[in-house]
Coordinates of C-alpha atoms and ligand atoms in Angstrom, one line a residue:
X1055 CA -19.7 -19.5 -6.3
X1056 CA -15.7 -18.6 -6.5
X1057 CA -13.2 -20.6 -6.1
X1058 CA -10.4 -20.0 -2.7
X1059 CA -6.4 -20.2 -2.5
X1060 CA -5.0 -19.5 0.5
X1061 CA -1.0 -18.3 0.6
X1062 CA 0.7 -19.4 3.4
X1063 CA 4.2 -18.4 4.4
X1064 CA 6.8 -20.6 6.5
X1065 CA 10.1 -20.2 8.3
X1066 CA 10.2 -16.3 8.8
X1067 CA 8.3 -13.9 7.9
X1068 CA 8.8 -10.9 4.9
X1069 CA 9.3 -13.6 2.3
X1070 CA 6.6 -11.2 0.6
X1071 CA 3.3 -13.5 1.1
X1072 CA 1.8 -10.0 -0.6
X1073 CA 3.3 -10.5 -3.8
X1074 CA 3.3 -13.8 -4.5
X1075 CA -0.7 -13.2 -4.1
X1076 CA -1.1 -10.5 -5.6
X1077 CA 1.2 -11.9 -8.8
X1078 CA -1.1 -15.0 -9.2
X1079 CA -3.8 -12.6 -9.2
X1080 CA -2.4 -10.9 -11.5
X1081 CA -1.9 -14.3 -13.7
X1082 CA -5.1 -15.3 -13.5
X1083 CA -6.3 -11.8 -14.5
X1084 CA -4.8 -11.8 -17.6
X1085 CA -5.9 -15.1 -18.4
X1086 CA -9.8 -13.1 -17.8
X1087 CA -9.7 -15.1 -14.4
X1088 CA -11.2 -12.4 -12.1
X1089 CA -9.3 -12.3 -9.1
X1090 CA -9.1 -10.4 -5.8
X1091 CA -6.7 -10.8 -2.7
X1092 CA -8.2 -10.5 1.5
X1093 CA -5.2 -10.6 3.9
X1094 CA -6.3 -11.6 6.9
X1095 CA -4.0 -10.1 10.4
X1096 CA -3.2 -12.1 13.1
X1097 CA -2.5 -8.6 15.1
X1098 CA -5.0 -8.1 17.8
X1099 CA -5.5 -4.0 16.2
X1100 CA -8.9 -3.6 14.5
X1101 CA -7.0 -2.6 11.9
X1102 CA -3.6 -0.9 11.8
X1103 CA -4.8 2.9 11.1
X1104 CA -3.6 3.1 15.0
X1105 CA -0.2 1.3 14.2
X1106 CA 2.9 3.8 14.4
X1107 CA 4.3 3.1 10.6
X1108 CA 8.1 2.1 12.2
X1109 CA 5.7 -0.9 13.7
X1110 CA 3.4 -1.6 10.7
X1111 CA 4.4 0.4 7.7
X1112 CA 2.1 2.8 6.1
X1113 CA -1.5 2.1 6.5
X1114 CA -2.7 1.3 2.8
X1115 CA -6.4 3.6 3.1
X1116 CA -8.8 2.2 0.1
X1117 CA -12.0 3.3 -1.8
X1118 CA -14.6 2.9 1.0
X1119 CA -12.1 4.4 3.5
X1120 CA -10.6 1.0 5.4
X1121 CA -7.4 1.6 6.9
X1122 CA -5.7 -1.3 6.2
X1123 CA -2.6 -3.3 5.6
X1124 CA 0.3 -2.2 3.2
X1125 CA -0.1 -5.8 1.2
X1126 CA -3.6 -4.4 -0.3
X1127 CA -1.8 -1.4 -1.6
X1128 CA 0.1 -4.3 -4.1
X1129 CA -2.9 -6.3 -4.5
X1130 CA -4.4 -2.7 -6.7
X1131 CA -1.0 -1.9 -7.6
X1132 CA -0.7 -5.0 -9.6
X1133 CA -4.7 -4.9 -10.1
X1134 CA -6.1 -1.9 -11.4
X1135 CA -9.0 -3.0 -9.1
X1136 CA -9.6 -1.4 -6.3
X1137 CA -10.2 -3.6 -2.9
X1138 CA -12.2 -2.5 0.4
X1139 CA -12.6 -3.3 4.0
X1140 CA -13.4 -6.7 3.8
X1141 CA -10.2 -7.6 1.8
X1142 CA -8.3 -7.0 5.2
X1143 CA -9.5 -8.4 8.2
X1144 CA -7.1 -8.9 11.9
X1145 CA -8.3 -10.6 14.9
X1146 CA -9.2 -8.0 16.4
X1147 CA -11.8 -7.0 14.4
X1148 CA -12.8 -10.9 14.4
X1149 CA -12.8 -10.6 18.1
X1150 CA -14.5 -7.5 18.6
X1151 CA -17.1 -8.9 16.1
X1152 CA -18.0 -12.1 18.1
X1153 CA -17.6 -9.9 21.7
X1154 CA -20.3 -7.4 20.1
X1155 CA -22.6 -10.3 19.2
X1156 CA -21.9 -11.9 22.7
X1157 CA -23.2 -8.2 24.0
X1158 CA -26.1 -8.4 22.6
X1159 CA -27.2 -11.9 23.7
X1160 CA -27.2 -13.3 20.6
X1161 CA -25.5 -16.5 21.7
X1162 CA -28.5 -17.8 23.8
X1163 CA -26.0 -18.6 27.3
X1164 CA -23.4 -20.8 24.9
X1165 CA -19.7 -20.5 26.6
X1166 CA -18.1 -18.5 24.1
X1167 CA -15.1 -20.3 22.6
X1168 CA -12.7 -19.7 20.3
X1169 CA -13.9 -23.6 18.5
X1170 CA -16.3 -22.9 17.0
X1171 CA -17.5 -19.2 17.5
X1172 CA -14.4 -17.5 17.0
X1173 CA -13.1 -19.4 13.5
X1174 CA -16.9 -19.2 11.9
X1175 CA -16.7 -15.3 12.3
X1176 CA -13.5 -16.5 10.3
X1177 CA -14.9 -18.5 7.8
X1178 CA -18.0 -16.2 7.6
X1179 CA -15.0 -13.9 6.6
X1180 CA -12.9 -15.6 4.4
X1181 CA -15.5 -16.6 2.6
X1182 CA -18.0 -13.0 2.2
X1183 CA -15.9 -11.6 -1.2
X1184 CA -16.7 -14.9 -3.1
X1185 CA -20.4 -15.4 -2.4
X1186 CA -21.7 -12.0 -4.6
X1187 CA -20.2 -13.6 -7.8
X1188 CA -18.2 -10.3 -8.6
X1189 CA -15.1 -13.3 -8.7
X1190 CA -14.2 -16.4 -9.8
X1191 CA -11.4 -17.2 -7.6
X1192 CA -11.0 -15.2 -4.0
X1193 CA -6.7 -15.3 -2.5
X1194 CA -6.7 -15.4 1.4
X1195 CA -3.1 -14.2 2.1
X1196 CA -2.3 -15.5 5.6
X1197 CA -0.2 -12.9 7.7
X1198 CA 2.3 -14.2 10.0
X1199 CA 4.8 -17.3 10.0
X1200 CA 3.0 -20.8 10.4
X1201 CA 3.2 -22.1 13.9
X1202 CA 2.8 -18.9 15.8
X1203 CA 0.4 -18.9 17.9
X1204 CA -1.3 -15.9 16.6
X1205 CA -2.2 -17.5 13.0
X1206 CA -3.9 -20.5 15.0
X1207 CA -7.0 -19.8 14.3
X1208 CA -7.0 -18.6 11.2
X1209 CA -5.0 -21.9 9.8
X1210 CA -7.7 -23.9 12.2
X1211 CA -10.3 -22.4 9.6
X1212 CA -8.5 -22.6 6.4
X1213 CA -8.4 -26.8 7.3
X1214 CA -12.4 -26.5 8.1
X1215 CA -12.7 -25.0 4.5
X1216 CA -10.7 -27.9 2.5
X1217 CA -12.2 -29.8 4.6
X1218 CA -16.4 -29.0 4.1
X1219 CA -16.0 -27.5 0.3
X1220 CA -15.5 -30.0 -2.9
X1221 CA -11.5 -30.3 -3.8
X1222 CA -11.5 -29.0 -6.9
X1223 CA -13.2 -25.5 -4.7
X1224 CA -10.0 -24.7 -2.4
X1225 CA -6.3 -25.1 -2.4
X1226 CA -3.7 -23.7 -0.6
X1227 CA 0.3 -22.1 -1.6
X1228 CA 2.7 -21.7 1.2
X1229 CA 5.6 -19.8 0.4
X1230 CA 9.2 -20.8 2.2
X1231 CA 12.9 -19.9 2.2
X1232 CA 14.7 -22.3 0.4
X1233 CA 18.4 -20.4 2.9
X1234 CA 21.6 -20.9 0.8
X1235 CA 24.5 -22.3 3.2
X1236 CA 27.8 -20.1 1.8
X1237 CA 29.9 -21.9 3.5
X1238 CA 28.1 -25.6 2.2
X1239 CA 28.0 -24.1 -1.4
X1240 CA 24.3 -25.9 -0.9
X1241 CA 20.3 -24.9 -0.7
X1242 CA 18.9 -26.0 2.6
X1243 CA 15.5 -27.9 2.8
X1244 CA 15.1 -28.4 6.0
X1245 CA 13.6 -25.7 7.2
X1246 CA 10.9 -25.4 4.0
X1247 CA 10.4 -29.3 5.7
X1248 CA 9.9 -28.3 9.4
X1249 CA 7.4 -25.9 7.9
X1250 CA 5.3 -27.8 5.7
X1251 CA 5.1 -30.7 8.6
X1252 CA 4.2 -28.4 11.2
X1253 CA 1.4 -27.4 8.9
X1254 CA 0.5 -31.2 7.7
X1255 CA 0.1 -31.0 11.9
X1256 CA -2.5 -28.8 12.3
X1257 CA -4.4 -30.4 9.4
X1258 CA -3.9 -28.1 7.0
X1259 CA -2.0 -29.9 3.9
X1260 CA -0.5 -27.3 0.9
X1261 CA -1.2 -27.5 -2.7
X1262 CA 2.1 -25.7 -3.7
X1263 CA 5.4 -25.3 -2.5
X1264 CA 6.6 -22.0 -3.5
X1265 CA 10.4 -21.4 -2.8
X1266 CA 11.6 -18.0 -2.6
X1267 CA 15.4 -18.4 -2.8
X1268 CA 18.5 -16.5 -4.0
X1269 CA 20.4 -19.6 -6.2
X1270 CA 18.0 -21.6 -8.8
X1271 CA 16.9 -24.5 -7.1
X1272 CA 18.2 -28.0 -9.8
X1273 CA 15.5 -30.5 -10.1
X1274 CA 17.1 -32.8 -7.3
X1275 CA 16.1 -30.5 -4.3
X1276 CA 12.8 -29.5 -6.0
X1277 CA 11.7 -33.4 -6.2
X1278 CA 13.7 -33.7 -2.5
X1279 CA 11.2 -31.0 -1.3
X1280 CA 8.2 -32.8 -3.1
X1281 CA 8.8 -36.2 -1.5
X1282 CA 9.4 -35.3 1.8
X1283 CA 6.6 -32.3 1.7
X1284 CA 4.3 -34.8 0.4
X1285 CA 3.3 -32.6 -3.0
X1286 CA 3.2 -33.7 -6.5
X1287 CA 6.6 -33.1 -8.7
X1288 CA 5.6 -30.4 -10.5
X1289 CA 4.7 -28.0 -7.6
X1290 CA 6.6 -26.7 -6.0
X1291 CA 8.3 -24.1 -7.5
X1292 CA 10.9 -21.3 -7.7
X1293 CA 10.4 -18.1 -6.4
X1294 CA 13.6 -16.1 -6.9
X1295 CA 15.3 -13.2 -6.1
X1296 CA 13.8 -10.6 -8.3
X1297 CA 15.1 -7.0 -9.0
X1298 CA 11.9 -5.2 -9.1
X1299 CA 8.8 -7.4 -7.6
X1300 CA 6.4 -5.7 -10.8
X1301 CA 9.1 -8.5 -12.8
X1302 CA 7.3 -11.4 -10.5
X1303 CA 4.2 -12.1 -12.2
X1304 CA 6.6 -13.3 -15.4
X1305 CA 8.7 -15.9 -13.4
X1306 CA 5.7 -16.8 -11.9
X1307 CA 4.5 -17.8 -15.8
X1308 CA 7.8 -19.1 -16.7
X1309 CA 7.5 -21.9 -13.7
X1310 CA 3.2 -22.5 -14.7
X1311 CA 2.0 -21.7 -11.8
X1312 CA -1.7 -20.3 -12.9
X1313 CA -1.7 -23.2 -14.8
X1314 CA -0.9 -25.5 -12.2
X1315 CA -4.0 -23.8 -9.9
X1316 CA -5.7 -23.6 -12.8
X1317 CA -5.4 -27.4 -13.1
X1318 CA -6.2 -27.8 -9.5
X1319 CA -9.3 -25.6 -9.1
X1320 CA -10.6 -27.4 -12.6
X1321 CA -10.3 -24.3 -14.3
X1322 CA -12.0 -24.6 -17.5
X1323 CA -12.5 -21.8 -19.1
X1324 CA -9.4 -19.3 -19.2
X1325 CA -7.5 -17.7 -22.1
X1326 CA -4.2 -17.1 -23.5
X1327 CA -2.6 -14.6 -21.4
X1328 CA -2.6 -11.1 -22.1
X1329 CA -0.1 -8.8 -19.9
X1330 CA 0.5 -6.9 -23.3
X1331 CA 0.5 -3.7 -21.0
X1332 CA 2.6 -5.4 -18.1
X1333 CA 5.5 -5.3 -20.9
X1334 CA 4.8 -2.7 -21.5
X1335 CA 5.5 -1.1 -18.0
X1336 CA 7.9 -3.6 -17.4
X1337 CA 10.3 -2.8 -20.7
X1338 CA 10.0 1.2 -19.5
X1339 CA 11.0 0.1 -16.0
X1340 CA 13.8 -1.5 -16.8
X1341 CA 15.0 0.7 -20.0
X1342 CA 15.6 4.5 -18.3
X1343 CA 16.7 7.2 -20.5
X1344 CA 18.2 9.4 -17.5
X1345 CA 18.3 10.0 -14.2
X1346 CA 15.7 12.1 -12.2
X1347 CA 16.7 13.3 -8.5
X1348 CA 13.8 13.4 -6.1
X1349 CA 14.0 14.6 -2.4
X1350 CA 12.2 12.7 -0.3
X1351 CA 11.4 14.7 3.0
X1352 CA 10.0 12.6 5.5
X1353 CA 10.2 12.0 9.7
X1354 CA 9.7 7.8 8.7
X1355 CA 12.6 7.5 6.3
X1356 CA 14.2 4.6 7.7
X1357 CA 11.6 2.7 7.1
X1358 CA 10.6 2.2 3.8
X1359 CA 7.7 0.6 4.1
X1360 CA 6.8 3.6 5.7
X1361 CA 6.2 5.6 2.4
X1362 CA 5.5 2.8 0.6
X1363 CA 2.5 3.8 -1.4
X1364 CA 4.8 7.0 -2.2
X1365 CA 7.8 5.0 -3.4
X1366 CA 5.5 2.8 -5.4
X1367 CA 4.1 5.5 -7.7
X1368 CA 7.6 7.5 -8.8
X1369 CA 8.8 3.8 -10.6
X1370 CA 5.2 4.2 -12.6
X1371 CA 5.9 8.1 -13.3
X1372 CA 9.2 7.2 -14.1
X1373 CA 8.8 4.7 -16.1
X1374 CA 5.2 6.4 -17.7
X1375 CA 8.4 8.9 -18.1
X1376 CA 11.5 7.0 -19.7
X1377 CA 13.2 8.3 -16.6
X1378 CA 15.0 6.1 -13.0
X1379 CA 13.6 8.4 -10.4
X1380 CA 17.1 7.9 -7.8
X1381 CA 15.2 8.9 -4.4
X1382 CA 16.9 10.9 -2.0
X1383 CA 15.2 10.4 1.6
X1384 CA 15.7 13.3 3.5
X1385 CA 15.2 13.8 7.5
X1386 CA 13.1 16.4 7.6
X1387 CA 14.6 16.6 11.4
X1388 CA 18.3 17.1 10.1
X1389 CA 17.3 20.0 7.7
X1390 CA 17.6 23.2 9.4
X1391 CA 18.7 27.0 7.3
X1392 CA 21.6 26.9 7.4
X1393 CA 21.9 23.4 5.7
X1394 CA 19.5 23.6 4.0
X1395 CA 21.8 24.7 0.1
X1396 CA 23.8 22.1 1.0
X1397 CA 21.1 19.4 2.1
X1398 CA 18.9 20.1 -1.3
X1399 CA 21.0 21.5 -3.8
X1400 CA 20.9 19.6 -6.7
X1401 CA 17.9 17.5 -6.1
X1402 CA 15.0 17.4 -9.4
X1403 CA 12.2 17.7 -7.2
X1404 CA 10.8 17.9 -3.4
X1405 CA 8.5 16.0 -2.4
X1406 CA 7.1 16.6 1.1
X1407 CA 5.6 13.5 2.8
X1408 CA 2.7 12.6 5.0
X1409 CA 2.5 12.3 9.0
X1410 CA 1.4 13.4 12.0
X1411 CA 3.0 14.9 15.0
X1412 CA 5.2 18.0 15.7
X1413 CA 8.8 16.7 15.5
X1414 CA 10.5 17.0 11.9
X1415 CA 7.9 19.8 11.0
X1416 CA 10.2 23.2 11.3
X1417 CA 12.8 21.2 8.7
X1418 CA 9.2 20.8 6.8
X1419 CA 8.2 24.2 6.6
X1420 CA 12.0 24.7 5.5
X1421 CA 12.2 22.5 2.5
X1422 CA 9.0 24.3 1.7
X1423 CA 10.5 27.9 1.0
X1424 CA 13.4 26.4 -0.5
X1425 CA 12.0 24.6 -3.5
X1426 CA 9.4 28.2 -3.5
X1427 CA 12.2 30.2 -3.7
X1428 CA 14.7 27.9 -6.0
X1429 CA 11.6 27.1 -8.6
X1430 CA 12.5 23.1 -7.8
X1431 CA 10.1 21.2 -8.6
X1432 CA 6.7 20.2 -5.2
X1433 CA 4.7 18.8 -4.4
X1434 CA 2.8 18.2 -1.3
X1435 CA 1.2 15.4 -0.2
X1436 CA -1.5 15.9 2.3
X1437 CA 0.6 17.2 6.1
X1438 CA 3.1 18.3 2.8
X1439 CA 0.7 20.4 1.6
X1440 CA -0.3 21.1 4.8
X1441 CA 3.2 22.8 5.8
X1442 CA 3.3 24.4 2.0
X1443 CA 0.3 26.6 3.5
X1444 CA 2.1 26.9 6.5
X1445 CA 5.4 28.7 4.5
X1446 CA 2.9 30.3 2.8
X1447 CA 1.6 32.6 5.6
X1448 CA 4.8 32.8 6.8
X1449 CA 7.0 33.9 4.8
X1450 CA 4.8 35.6 2.3
X1451 CA 1.7 36.8 4.4
X1452 CA 4.5 38.0 6.6
X1453 CA 2.6 35.8 9.4
X1454 CA 5.4 34.8 11.7
X1455 CA 3.7 32.7 13.7
X1456 CA 1.2 30.3 11.6
X1457 CA 1.1 27.2 12.5
X1458 CA -1.8 24.2 11.9
X1459 CA -2.9 23.1 15.2
X1460 CA -2.1 20.5 16.1
X1461 CA 1.2 21.1 16.1
X1462 CA 0.3 24.7 18.1
X1463 CA -3.1 25.5 19.0
X1464 CA -2.5 28.7 20.5
X1465 CA -1.2 29.5 17.6
X1466 CA -2.8 33.3 16.5
X1467 CA -2.5 32.5 13.1
X1468 CA -4.0 28.8 12.7
X1469 CA -4.3 28.5 9.2
X1470 CA -4.3 24.6 8.8
X1471 CA -7.5 24.7 11.4
X1472 CA -8.7 21.4 12.8
X1473 CA -11.9 20.1 10.2
X1474 CA -15.3 20.8 12.2
X1475 CA -16.5 17.4 12.5
X1476 CA -13.5 16.3 13.9
X1477 CA -14.2 18.6 17.0
X1478 CA -16.4 16.1 18.8
X1479 CA -13.9 12.7 18.6
X1480 CA -12.4 11.6 20.9
X1481 CA -11.6 7.9 19.9
X1482 CA -8.5 7.3 17.3
X1483 CA -9.5 4.7 15.5
X1484 CA -11.4 4.4 12.2
X1485 CA -11.9 8.6 12.9
X1486 CA -10.4 10.8 10.5
X1487 CA -11.9 11.8 7.1
X1488 CA -11.4 8.4 5.6
X1489 CA -11.5 7.8 1.6
X1490 CA -12.5 9.0 -1.8
X1491 CA -14.5 12.1 -1.8
X1492 CA -14.9 14.0 -4.7
X1493 CA -12.5 16.7 -5.5
X1494 CA -13.7 19.8 -7.9
X1495 CA -10.7 21.1 -9.9
X1496 CA -10.8 25.0 -11.9
X1497 CA -9.8 25.3 -15.1
X1498 CA -6.7 26.9 -16.8
X1499 CA -4.7 25.6 -12.9
X1500 CA -2.5 23.1 -12.7
X1501 CA -4.3 20.6 -11.3
X1502 CA -6.3 21.0 -14.3
X1503 CA -3.5 20.3 -16.9
X1504 CA -2.8 17.1 -14.2
X1505 CA -6.0 15.5 -14.6
X1506 CA -7.4 16.6 -18.3
X1507 CA -10.7 16.9 -16.2
X1508 CA -12.5 19.6 -13.8
X1509 CA -14.1 16.1 -11.2
X1510 CA -11.6 13.8 -9.9
X1511 CA -11.9 11.6 -6.4
X1512 CA -8.9 10.8 -4.6
X1513 CA -8.6 9.3 -1.2
X1514 CA -8.5 11.4 2.5
X1515 CA -6.7 10.3 5.5
X1516 CA -6.7 13.2 7.4
X1517 CA -8.1 15.6 11.1
X1518 CA -7.2 19.2 9.9
X1519 CA -7.6 21.6 6.5
X1520 CA -6.6 24.1 4.9
X1521 CA -8.6 27.6 7.4
X1522 CA -10.6 29.4 4.5
X1523 CA -10.9 32.4 6.4
X1524 CA -7.5 33.3 5.7
X1525 CA -8.7 32.3 2.1
X1526 CA -8.7 35.9 0.0
X1527 CA -5.3 36.8 2.3
X1528 CA -3.9 33.6 0.7
X1529 CA -5.0 34.2 -3.0
X1530 CA -4.5 37.3 -2.8
X1531 CA -1.0 37.2 -2.6
X1532 CA -0.8 34.9 -5.2
X1533 CA -1.7 31.3 -4.2
X1534 CA -4.2 29.0 -5.9
X1535 CA -6.9 26.5 -4.1
X1536 CA -7.8 25.4 -7.1
X1537 CA -9.5 21.9 -5.9
X1538 CA -12.1 21.6 -3.1
X1539 CA -14.9 19.5 -2.2
X1540 CA -17.8 20.7 -3.5
X1541 CA -20.0 20.0 -0.8
X1542 CA -18.1 21.4 3.0
X1543 CA -15.4 23.7 0.5
X1544 CA -12.6 22.3 2.2
X1545 CA -9.2 23.1 -0.1
X1546 CA -8.0 19.8 -1.2
X1547 CA -5.4 21.7 -3.9
X1548 CA -3.1 24.1 -3.6
X1549 CA -0.9 25.6 -6.3
X1550 CA 1.7 28.1 -7.4
X1551 CA 1.5 29.5 -10.7
X1552 CA 4.7 31.8 -11.1
X1553 CA 6.8 28.5 -11.0
X1554 CA 7.8 25.7 -12.8
X1555 CA 6.2 23.2 -11.2
X1556 CA 4.7 24.1 -7.3
X1557 CA 1.7 22.0 -5.7
X1558 CA 0.0 20.6 -2.4
X1559 CA -2.6 17.9 -2.4
X1560 CA -4.9 17.6 0.9
X1561 CA -5.8 14.2 -0.5
X1562 CA -3.0 11.1 -2.1
X1563 CA -2.7 10.2 -5.0
X1564 CA -0.1 7.5 -4.5
X1565 CA -3.1 5.4 -2.9
X1566 CA -4.8 5.2 -6.6
X1567 CA -1.6 4.7 -8.9
X1568 CA -0.9 1.5 -10.2
X1569 CA 1.1 -0.2 -13.1
X1570 CA -1.4 0.4 -15.6
X1571 CA -2.8 3.6 -14.6
X1572 CA -0.4 5.5 -12.6
X1573 CA -1.3 8.8 -10.4
X1574 CA -1.2 11.1 -12.9
X1575 CA -0.1 14.5 -10.1
X1576 CA 3.5 11.5 -9.8
X1577 CA 3.6 11.8 -13.9
X1578 CA 3.7 15.2 -14.1
X1579 CA 6.1 15.7 -10.7
X1580 CA 8.8 13.8 -12.8
X1581 CA 7.9 15.4 -15.8
X1582 CA 8.8 18.4 -13.9
X1583 CA 12.0 17.1 -11.6
X1584 CA 13.4 15.8 -15.5
X1585 CA 12.9 19.4 -16.6
X1586 CA 14.1 21.0 -14.3
X1587 CA 17.1 18.0 -14.4
X1588 CA 17.5 19.0 -18.0
X1589 CA 17.8 22.7 -17.4
X1590 CA 20.5 23.0 -14.6
X1591 CA 22.6 20.3 -15.9
Ligands
LIG866 N1 -2.1 14.7 10.5 C1 -2.6 15.7 9.6 C2 -4.4 15.9 10.0 O1 -4.7 14.3 10.2 C3 -1.7 15.3 8.2 C4 -2.4 13.5 7.7 C5 -1.8 12.7 6.5 O2 -0.3 13.6 6.4 N2 -2.7 11.5 5.8 O3 -4.5 16.1 9.1

């Protein structure tokens, strides 16, 4: 059976529990210990699929088609192993399961209560991934901050697990903030003391305290935190602000977090850490030879989390190409035919982002036209691909009113149509075409050059598709459909051969880009942008 590590957060949200959990898992993995990470989120939505990106950032889709928290993206990018539905559980999903059981009469007339019924279901799911024998360690990130009403049942369940399992099989890592008071020139430990006290009141005691801080912690401060929070002196570690999240595993290694954890969990079989690939990546990331400017055309650009996986994919692809990718956010609502030259001139590539609904659509179409006509590298993802199809229909095929039925249900030329199986669906949550599907690539196309194979699998999240009734018309005018779903013929990739780099994909390649295996489409897009930068310099 696996050993369990719980990561809780204190003082404030946004301290980066996900990055700390991922870094710890990475360090264990580097020593030959298999680890997975799961996240328990306190909100009532069954999953984040129905949440607006402004509320919750990007919705990360797993291989098996679960719509999950964006922290799962970090887990995969760090570990280079896929997660699944089981890796993300919300309060909503817990209650849904328990209520369904109640309706089925499974509680045999008992009163159904938070303790034990809700906590039992939380416990079942917390233990699940560790029971398959696939992992040595399961790290569970508890969303929210200790003291929140919403996360109380999760913390109570951690208490029960800590009580039930042998001491060497479970541990708690508490992430907290040590604020620096500029006026007093002092780091303050009081908020941390309070948050550990609050955690202890619920019966959960941390084994390690990881302190987020802008300034290094002195030994005195560490000792003080250890004493007042009742943890071993060596188990208070600092987590200094880093220039990139990809440096955090190394910072944690310096603080010996992996050693502390292995000691507490009595893990005696481990290797010397092998972070060779990670370090090669980091060296390249930190020593770019040049810079490329990529326009990210989207409607959620005010919130960086909305395009998290795309931004991280740029970082992976930039390091691979030894360039710094400078992402210029362009709000699609602000692009018009009059100002498009001024807005996009000087960029080395355009990525038109995924999205839903009508807002900012015309700006995206104008941006595609600009990239196509000016031979600027273009990369469209999901909605971005659909916009490339609409642009081509309107401006090359001359179908002036071409549109997607998502935006214009009455368009005389619905070049993007609702997928057949979607037409019967009325519920919103979890009903899109989700997760990994195969795609067959035509030989001697740009896609073939990029992937180096004719058979790929990529992840999806959409309701609409290329309308194959228009296939011939597009082919006649030179748009190539270079990737198709083998079962349905659904167009997955479109490209333009008479252009340095013009490609649109119905799927989300950003969801599979990791430090050790950057997404090929991003790598080639950045390479094309690099060429564009040198030829236009
Ligand atoms: N709104 C489009 C669809 O549902 C695109 C979705 C997306 O970009 N993820 O097909």
